[in-house]
Coordinates of C-alpha atoms in Angstrom, one line a residue:
E30 CA 0.0 0.0 0.2
I31 CA 3.0 2.2 -0.7
S32 CA 1.1 3.5 -3.5
E33 CA -2.7 4.3 -4.6
C34 CA -2.0 2.5 -7.9
L35 CA -3.4 -0.6 -6.6
V36 CA -6.3 -1.0 -9.0
G37 CA -4.5 -0.7 -12.5
S38 CA -6.3 0.1 -15.9
E39 CA -6.4 -3.7 -16.4
M40 CA -8.8 -4.4 -13.6
C41 CA -11.7 -3.4 -15.5
I42 CA -13.5 -4.1 -18.9
R43 CA -10.6 -3.7 -21.7
D44 CA -10.1 -5.3 -25.1
S45 CA -7.3 -7.2 -24.1
Y46 CA -9.1 -8.8 -21.1
G47 CA -9.2 -12.1 -22.9
K48 CA -5.3 -12.3 -22.6
L49 CA -5.4 -12.1 -18.8
K50 CA -8.3 -14.9 -19.2
N51 CA -6.4 -17.1 -21.1
R52 CA -3.0 -17.2 -19.1
P53 CA -1.3 -20.2 -20.0
F54 CA -1.2 -22.9 -17.4
S55 CA 0.6 -26.1 -17.7
I56 CA -1.5 -28.8 -15.4
I57 CA -1.1 -32.1 -14.7
I58 CA -3.9 -33.7 -12.5
V59 CA -3.2 -36.6 -10.4
T60 CA -5.7 -39.1 -11.4
G61 CA -6.6 -42.5 -12.5
D62 CA -5.3 -45.6 -10.6
F63 CA -2.4 -44.1 -9.0
M64 CA -2.2 -44.8 -5.5
K65 CA 0.6 -42.3 -4.7
T66 CA 2.7 -40.0 -6.3
I67 CA 6.1 -40.0 -5.3
F68 CA 8.9 -37.4 -5.7
K69 CA 12.3 -39.2 -5.8
N70 CA 15.9 -38.1 -5.2
C71 CA 15.3 -34.4 -4.4
T72 CA 17.1 -32.3 -2.0
L73 CA 14.5 -31.5 0.6
L74 CA 14.2 -28.1 2.2
D75 CA 11.4 -28.6 4.8
G76 CA 10.8 -25.1 5.7
T77 CA 11.4 -25.5 9.5
K78 CA 13.4 -22.7 11.2
D79 CA 16.8 -24.6 11.5
M80 CA 16.6 -26.3 7.9
A81 CA 19.5 -27.7 6.3
A82 CA 19.7 -29.1 2.7
R83 CA 18.8 -33.1 2.9
E84 CA 19.9 -34.8 -0.1
N85 CA 18.3 -38.0 -2.1
I86 CA 15.1 -37.7 -0.2
D87 CA 12.1 -38.9 -1.5
V88 CA 8.2 -37.5 -0.6
A89 CA 5.1 -39.2 -1.4
I90 CA 1.9 -37.8 -1.3
E91 CA -1.8 -39.2 -1.5
N92 CA -5.1 -37.5 -1.7
G93 CA -3.5 -34.1 -1.2
K94 CA -1.5 -34.9 1.8
I95 CA 2.1 -35.5 2.4
V96 CA 2.3 -39.3 3.6
E97 CA 5.8 -40.1 3.6
I98 CA 9.4 -38.6 3.8
G99 CA 12.7 -40.7 3.2
S100 CA 13.4 -43.5 1.1
I101 CA 10.5 -44.9 -0.4
N102 CA 10.3 -48.0 -2.5
P103 CA 7.3 -47.4 -5.0
S104 CA 4.3 -50.0 -5.5
I105 CA 3.4 -50.8 -9.2
S106 CA 0.5 -48.5 -8.9
D107 CA 2.3 -45.4 -7.7
E108 CA 3.3 -42.7 -10.0
V109 CA 7.0 -41.6 -9.9
I110 CA 8.4 -38.2 -10.7
D111 CA 12.3 -38.2 -10.5
L112 CA 13.6 -34.8 -9.1
S113 CA 17.4 -35.7 -9.1
G114 CA 19.3 -32.5 -9.0
K115 CA 16.1 -30.4 -7.9
Y116 CA 15.0 -28.8 -4.7
L117 CA 11.7 -29.6 -3.1
M118 CA 10.4 -26.8 -0.4
P119 CA 7.2 -25.9 1.1
G120 CA 5.2 -23.6 -1.4
L121 CA 5.4 -20.0 -0.5
I122 CA 2.8 -18.1 1.8
N123 CA 2.3 -14.3 1.0
L124 CA 0.8 -12.6 4.0
H125 CA 0.0 -9.4 2.0
V126 CA -2.0 -9.1 -1.4
H127 CA -4.6 -7.2 -3.2
L128 CA -6.4 -9.4 -5.7
P129 CA -7.8 -6.8 -8.0
A130 CA -4.4 -5.4 -9.5
G131 CA -1.3 -7.4 -10.9
G132 CA 1.5 -4.6 -10.3
K133 CA 1.6 -3.8 -13.8
P134 CA 4.0 -0.9 -14.4
Q135 CA 2.6 2.7 -14.7
N136 CA 4.0 5.8 -15.5
K137 CA 1.3 8.0 -13.6
P138 CA -1.2 7.4 -10.7
M139 CA -4.5 5.7 -11.7
K140 CA -7.8 7.2 -11.1
T141 CA -8.7 4.1 -8.8
T142 CA -12.2 5.6 -7.4
L143 CA -13.5 5.7 -11.2
L144 CA -12.4 2.4 -11.9
T145 CA -13.5 0.8 -9.1
K146 CA -17.2 2.4 -9.6
I147 CA -17.2 1.0 -13.1
A148 CA -15.8 -2.3 -11.6
L149 CA -18.7 -2.6 -9.3
S150 CA -21.4 -1.0 -11.2
S151 CA -23.1 -4.3 -12.8
A152 CA -23.3 -8.3 -12.1
I153 CA -21.2 -8.4 -15.7
S154 CA -18.6 -6.2 -14.3
R155 CA -18.0 -7.9 -11.3
E156 CA -17.8 -11.2 -13.0
L157 CA -15.2 -10.1 -15.1
V158 CA -13.2 -8.5 -12.4
L159 CA -14.0 -11.6 -10.5
K160 CA -12.3 -13.7 -13.3
M161 CA -8.9 -11.4 -13.3
C162 CA -8.5 -11.6 -9.7
H163 CA -8.3 -15.4 -10.3
A164 CA -6.2 -14.9 -13.2
Y165 CA -4.0 -13.1 -10.8
A166 CA -4.4 -15.5 -7.8
M167 CA -3.3 -18.3 -10.7
Q168 CA -0.4 -16.1 -11.7
G169 CA 1.3 -16.3 -7.9
L170 CA 0.6 -19.9 -7.9
M171 CA 2.3 -20.7 -11.1
A172 CA 5.6 -18.6 -9.1
G173 CA 5.4 -21.0 -6.1
V174 CA 2.9 -19.2 -3.9
T175 CA 0.3 -22.0 -2.5
T176 CA -1.3 -19.7 0.3
V177 CA -2.3 -15.6 0.2
R178 CA -3.6 -13.2 2.6
A179 CA -6.0 -10.9 0.7
V180 CA -6.2 -7.8 2.6
G181 CA -8.4 -5.3 0.8
G182 CA -10.3 -5.9 -2.2
L183 CA -13.4 -5.0 -3.8
D184 CA -16.5 -5.6 -1.9
N185 CA -16.9 -9.3 -1.4
L186 CA -15.2 -10.8 -4.4
D187 CA -12.2 -12.1 -2.6
T188 CA -14.6 -14.4 -0.4
R189 CA -16.4 -15.4 -3.4
L190 CA -12.9 -16.5 -5.4
R191 CA -11.9 -18.2 -2.2
D192 CA -15.2 -20.1 -1.8
K193 CA -15.0 -21.1 -5.7
I194 CA -11.6 -22.4 -5.2
N195 CA -12.4 -24.2 -2.0
S196 CA -15.5 -25.9 -3.5
G197 CA -13.1 -27.1 -6.4
K198 CA -15.1 -25.1 -9.1
L199 CA -11.8 -23.3 -10.0
D200 CA -7.8 -23.8 -9.5
G201 CA -6.0 -21.7 -7.4
P202 CA -4.0 -21.1 -4.0
R203 CA -5.5 -21.2 -0.5
I204 CA -7.1 -18.0 0.1
L205 CA -7.3 -15.9 3.5
A206 CA -9.6 -13.2 2.7
A207 CA -10.5 -9.7 4.4
N208 CA -12.6 -8.3 1.5
F209 CA -12.9 -4.5 1.8
A210 CA -10.9 -2.7 4.3
I211 CA -12.4 -0.3 6.8
G212 CA -10.8 3.4 6.9
V213 CA -11.9 6.8 7.5
P214 CA -13.2 9.9 5.2
N215 CA -10.2 10.7 3.0
G216 CA -8.3 7.9 4.2
H217 CA -5.6 5.5 2.4
M218 CA -7.3 3.9 -0.5
V219 CA -10.9 5.2 0.2
G220 CA -13.2 4.8 -2.9
S221 CA -11.2 1.5 -4.0
V222 CA -10.3 -1.1 -1.8
T223 CA -11.2 0.7 1.4
R224 CA -14.8 1.7 2.7
P225 CA -15.0 5.0 5.1
A226 CA -16.6 5.0 8.5
Q227 CA -18.3 7.9 9.1
S228 CA -18.2 7.1 13.1
V229 CA -17.2 4.3 15.5
A230 CA -20.7 2.7 15.3
D231 CA -20.4 2.7 11.4
A232 CA -16.9 1.1 11.7
V233 CA -18.4 -1.9 14.0
K234 CA -21.5 -2.3 11.6
M235 CA -18.8 -2.6 9.0
V236 CA -17.2 -5.5 10.9
D237 CA -20.3 -6.9 11.3
E238 CA -21.2 -6.9 7.7
L239 CA -17.7 -8.3 6.9
K240 CA -18.4 -11.2 9.2
S241 CA -21.5 -11.8 7.4
Q242 CA -19.4 -12.3 4.4
N243 CA -17.6 -15.0 5.8
V244 CA -14.0 -13.2 6.1
D245 CA -10.8 -14.6 7.4
L246 CA -9.7 -11.3 9.1
I247 CA -10.4 -7.8 9.2
K248 CA -8.1 -5.1 7.7
L249 CA -8.2 -1.3 8.8
M250 CA -6.4 1.6 7.3
I251 CA -5.2 3.4 10.0
T252 CA -2.8 5.6 8.7
G253 CA -2.1 7.5 5.5
G254 CA 0.1 6.0 2.7
V255 CA 3.1 7.8 1.0
M256 CA 0.8 9.3 -1.9
D257 CA -1.7 10.6 1.0
A258 CA 1.3 12.4 2.5
K259 CA 0.7 16.6 1.7
V260 CA 4.2 17.6 2.8
K261 CA 7.7 16.0 3.1
G262 CA 8.4 14.0 6.3
E263 CA 4.8 13.3 6.6
P264 CA 4.0 10.0 5.6
G265 CA 1.9 7.8 7.3
K266 CA -0.1 10.5 9.2
L267 CA -2.4 8.9 12.0
M268 CA -6.1 8.9 10.6
M269 CA -8.0 6.6 12.6
K270 CA -8.5 7.5 16.2
A271 CA -7.9 4.9 18.9
D272 CA -11.6 4.7 19.9
M273 CA -12.5 3.2 16.3
I274 CA -9.3 1.1 16.5
K275 CA -10.4 -0.5 19.7
A276 CA -14.1 -1.0 18.9
C277 CA -13.2 -2.6 15.6
C278 CA -10.8 -4.9 17.3
D279 CA -13.0 -5.6 20.2
R280 CA -15.8 -6.6 17.7
A281 CA -13.5 -9.0 15.6
H282 CA -11.9 -10.6 18.6
G283 CA -15.4 -11.4 19.8
Y284 CA -15.9 -13.3 16.5
G285 CA -12.6 -14.8 16.5
L286 CA -11.4 -12.8 13.8
K287 CA -8.0 -11.0 13.8
V288 CA -6.9 -7.7 12.9
A289 CA -4.6 -6.3 10.1
A290 CA -3.7 -2.9 9.7
H291 CA -1.9 -0.7 7.3
V292 CA 0.4 1.3 9.4
Q293 CA 3.5 3.6 8.3
S294 CA 4.5 5.6 11.3
P295 CA 5.8 5.4 14.7
E296 CA 2.7 7.1 16.1
G297 CA 0.4 4.7 14.0
V298 CA 2.0 1.5 15.1
R299 CA 1.8 2.4 18.7
C300 CA -1.7 3.3 18.6
A301 CA -2.5 0.5 16.5
V302 CA -0.9 -2.3 18.9
E303 CA -2.1 -1.0 22.4
N304 CA -5.7 -1.1 20.8
G305 CA -5.8 -4.4 19.8
V306 CA -4.6 -5.0 16.1
D307 CA -2.8 -8.5 15.6
S308 CA -0.8 -7.3 12.7
I309 CA 1.0 -4.4 11.7
E310 CA 1.3 -4.1 7.8
H311 CA 4.6 -2.3 6.6
G312 CA 5.6 -0.8 9.9
S313 CA 7.8 2.0 11.0
T314 CA 10.7 2.5 13.6
L315 CA 10.3 0.7 17.1
T316 CA 10.9 2.5 20.3
Q317 CA 10.7 0.4 24.0
R318 CA 6.8 1.5 24.1
E319 CA 6.2 -0.1 20.9
I320 CA 8.3 -3.2 21.4
D321 CA 6.6 -3.6 24.9
A322 CA 3.1 -3.3 23.3
F323 CA 3.9 -6.1 20.5
K324 CA 5.1 -8.3 23.2
K325 CA 2.0 -7.8 25.7
H326 CA -0.5 -8.4 22.9
N327 CA 1.3 -11.2 21.0
A328 CA 1.0 -9.1 17.9
V329 CA 3.6 -9.6 14.6
L330 CA 4.8 -7.4 12.2
V331 CA 4.5 -8.1 8.3
C332 CA 7.4 -6.5 6.4
T333 CA 6.7 -5.6 2.7
I334 CA 9.7 -4.3 1.3
S335 CA 8.7 -4.8 -2.6
P336 CA 6.5 -2.3 -3.1
A337 CA 8.5 0.6 -1.1
L338 CA 11.7 -0.3 -3.4
P339 CA 10.7 1.1 -6.6
M340 CA 8.7 4.5 -4.8
A341 CA 12.2 5.0 -3.1
K342 CA 14.5 4.1 -5.6
F343 CA 13.2 4.3 -9.2
E344 CA 13.9 7.4 -11.2
R345 CA 10.8 9.6 -10.6
E346 CA 9.7 9.8 -13.9
T347 CA 9.8 5.9 -14.3
L348 CA 6.7 6.2 -11.9
G349 CA 5.5 9.7 -12.6
I350 CA 5.7 10.9 -9.0
S351 CA 6.7 13.9 -7.3
E352 CA 10.3 15.0 -5.7
A353 CA 8.2 14.9 -2.2
V354 CA 6.6 11.6 -2.9
Q355 CA 9.9 9.9 -3.2
Y356 CA 11.2 11.6 -0.4
N357 CA 8.5 10.1 1.8
S358 CA 8.8 7.1 0.2
N359 CA 12.6 6.7 1.3
I360 CA 11.5 7.6 4.7
V361 CA 8.9 4.8 4.7
Y362 CA 11.3 2.4 3.1
N363 CA 14.3 2.9 5.6
N364 CA 12.0 3.0 8.8
M365 CA 10.1 -0.4 7.6
I366 CA 13.6 -1.9 7.3
S367 CA 14.7 -0.6 10.7
G368 CA 11.6 -1.6 12.4
S369 CA 11.7 -4.9 11.0
K370 CA 15.3 -5.5 12.2
T371 CA 14.5 -3.9 15.6
A372 CA 11.6 -6.4 15.9
L373 CA 13.5 -9.4 15.2
E374 CA 16.5 -8.2 17.5
N375 CA 13.7 -8.1 20.5
G376 CA 11.8 -11.3 19.7
I377 CA 8.9 -10.0 17.9
T378 CA 7.6 -12.1 14.9
V379 CA 8.1 -10.8 11.5
G380 CA 6.2 -12.2 8.5
L381 CA 6.5 -11.6 4.8
G382 CA 4.3 -10.0 2.1
T383 CA 4.8 -8.2 -1.2
D384 CA 1.8 -5.9 -1.0
T385 CA 1.3 -7.0 -4.6
G386 CA -0.9 -4.6 -6.5
C387 CA 1.3 -1.6 -6.1
P388 CA 3.3 -0.5 -9.6
Y389 CA 6.2 -2.9 -9.9
T390 CA 5.0 -5.5 -7.4
T391 CA 3.5 -8.3 -9.2
H392 CA 2.0 -11.6 -8.0
Y393 CA 4.9 -14.0 -9.4
N394 CA 7.7 -11.9 -7.5
M395 CA 7.4 -13.2 -4.0
W396 CA 11.0 -14.6 -4.6
R397 CA 12.2 -10.7 -4.4
E398 CA 10.9 -10.3 -0.9
L399 CA 12.8 -12.9 0.3
H400 CA 15.8 -11.4 -1.3
Y401 CA 15.1 -8.0 0.0
F402 CA 14.5 -9.4 3.3
E403 CA 18.0 -11.0 3.6
K404 CA 19.6 -8.1 1.9
N405 CA 18.1 -5.3 3.7
V406 CA 16.9 -6.8 7.1
G407 CA 20.2 -8.9 7.5
V408 CA 18.6 -12.2 7.7
S409 CA 20.2 -15.7 6.6
P410 CA 18.8 -17.0 3.5
A411 CA 17.4 -20.0 5.5
F412 CA 15.5 -17.7 7.5
A413 CA 14.1 -15.6 4.9
L414 CA 13.0 -18.9 3.5
Y415 CA 11.4 -20.1 6.9
T416 CA 9.7 -16.8 7.3
A417 CA 8.0 -17.2 3.8
T418 CA 6.6 -20.6 4.4
L419 CA 6.2 -22.4 8.0
N420 CA 6.7 -19.0 10.0
N421 CA 3.9 -17.2 7.8
A422 CA 1.8 -20.3 8.3
K423 CA 2.4 -19.7 12.1
I424 CA 1.2 -16.2 11.7
L425 CA -1.8 -17.2 10.0
G426 CA -2.7 -19.9 12.4
I427 CA -2.4 -22.4 9.7
D428 CA 0.8 -24.3 10.4
D429 CA -0.7 -27.3 11.6
I430 CA -1.9 -27.5 7.8
T431 CA 0.8 -26.1 5.7
G432 CA 4.0 -24.2 5.8
S433 CA 6.7 -27.0 6.0
I434 CA 7.2 -30.4 4.5
E435 CA 6.1 -32.9 7.0
V436 CA 4.1 -35.9 6.9
G437 CA 0.3 -35.6 7.5
K438 CA 0.4 -31.7 5.9
C439 CA -1.2 -30.8 3.0
A440 CA 0.9 -31.3 -0.2
D441 CA 1.9 -27.3 -1.0
I442 CA 5.2 -27.9 -2.8
L443 CA 7.7 -25.6 -4.8
V444 CA 10.6 -27.2 -6.8
S445 CA 13.4 -25.6 -7.9
N446 CA 16.2 -26.2 -10.5
S447 CA 18.9 -24.9 -8.3
N448 CA 19.3 -24.1 -4.4
P449 CA 17.5 -21.1 -3.7
L450 CA 19.5 -20.5 -0.7
D451 CA 22.6 -19.7 -2.8
D452 CA 20.5 -17.7 -4.8
F453 CA 16.9 -16.9 -4.5
R454 CA 16.5 -16.2 -8.5
A455 CA 16.3 -20.1 -8.4
L456 CA 12.5 -19.6 -7.4
S457 CA 11.9 -16.9 -10.3
Q458 CA 10.7 -19.5 -12.7
P459 CA 10.1 -22.9 -10.6
Y460 CA 10.3 -26.2 -12.0
M461 CA 6.9 -27.5 -10.5
V462 CA 4.6 -26.2 -7.9
V463 CA 2.0 -28.5 -6.2
C464 CA -1.1 -26.9 -4.5
R465 CA -3.1 -29.3 -2.3
G466 CA -1.7 -32.2 -4.3
K467 CA -2.2 -30.8 -7.9
I468 CA 0.6 -30.7 -9.6
Y469 CA 1.5 -28.1 -12.0
K470 CA 4.5 -29.1 -14.0
E471 CA 7.0 -26.5 -15.4
P472 CA 4.4 -23.7 -15.0
K473 CA 4.3 -20.8 -17.6
I474 CA 4.6 -17.1 -16.1
E475 CA 3.4 -14.3 -18.1
K476 CA 5.8 -11.4 -17.1
Y477 CA 6.2 -7.5 -17.5
E478 CA 9.2 -7.1 -19.3
K479 CA 9.5 -3.6 -18.2
C480 CA 8.9 -4.3 -14.7
E481 CA 11.8 -7.2 -14.6
Y482 CA 14.2 -4.9 -16.4
E483 CA 13.7 -2.0 -13.7
L484 CA 13.7 -4.5 -10.8
D485 CA 16.8 -6.5 -12.0
K486 CA 18.8 -2.9 -11.6
Y487 CA 18.6 -3.6 -7.8
Y488 CA 19.1 -7.2 -7.3
D489 CA 22.8 -7.7 -6.2

């Protein structure tokens, strides 16, 4: 949410929509008389915190579950896939995406309010946007992201897509959906993925409405974003007051729902955590007061460097932003990295997400977030991979289902041609992806050439 450009021009009815609809996916569905599918001779990175590469390991899956790990003798009815020289690991988990947009490069901010009004104007346009959201979700899946947390969408389209995938009507990653975010008048992303609450009572009614849509969590927009700031040095201005934050959190917690919040300033972090927010998205620098609040409330920080880097480091003309916007973007970029370092140093859990939807922040580039986390926050490659798999699963409360390669867990698997712990570019084009037991061999990823060209300048 570094930029308002979450809803690109491609999100609505357009001539090239068919291109989105018909993205090439190479799918192998394990059916027929096979008892199990056995991946032979892989090098295993199991996703646990202290993972070490284990060579010549076999992994068997059956009925969407991992059923055996080790040296496996196949039966005549088993399907065997030789992964000699390949690396097998858990599917990635992206904690912060916006499904109505794909990060297409833009050279000027989009008119998101108008585009959103068009998108939700009729049953036909809603169905087209739903299909586009599905195409973006599949784009992430083909890049090895088997679970996403959607934290701000258009009306109830995210839960609708989630339910279609869960029912088997559509392929797709596991989705935990918040639907629309709750904000305040003139707040961050109001008019697109955020609805403004006029009062505390109004905000609580929105929580009730979201509960009726069967959301998995609640999203609040507590501070402004970079594009909201009017002057230099004022990114992340606190906009939602403490009483509204607390009322929303209390109602959400009463329903058993966690609350995530867009926050980009120290004041915002403090106000959010002290009033019940469970996960701070993006974040900022932390004083001892914020550290104590995180620990007291068992809150977590979700680091999202991917959208901050372009806004802070690209040539301004590439994005069509002002000098003041880039100045503020650098503040957010540096403070987010500083806050993540401080959180880890003080035993606060840090997760990873991409904030996909911002310009140059795509659904297929989760691997870059791991690299940024390693490079900027100073963690080891193994810890970055752990963070994006089992640790993120723990944050979501689904670590008993996914996040690591363990017997009994869901068959959510990513296979690469080389070792990602040597270079995360190994994950930029997976050899194979498995999601809940369905195998996608040599998946095709349609990439934005300009996006890759610009981002590769900052890979070292």
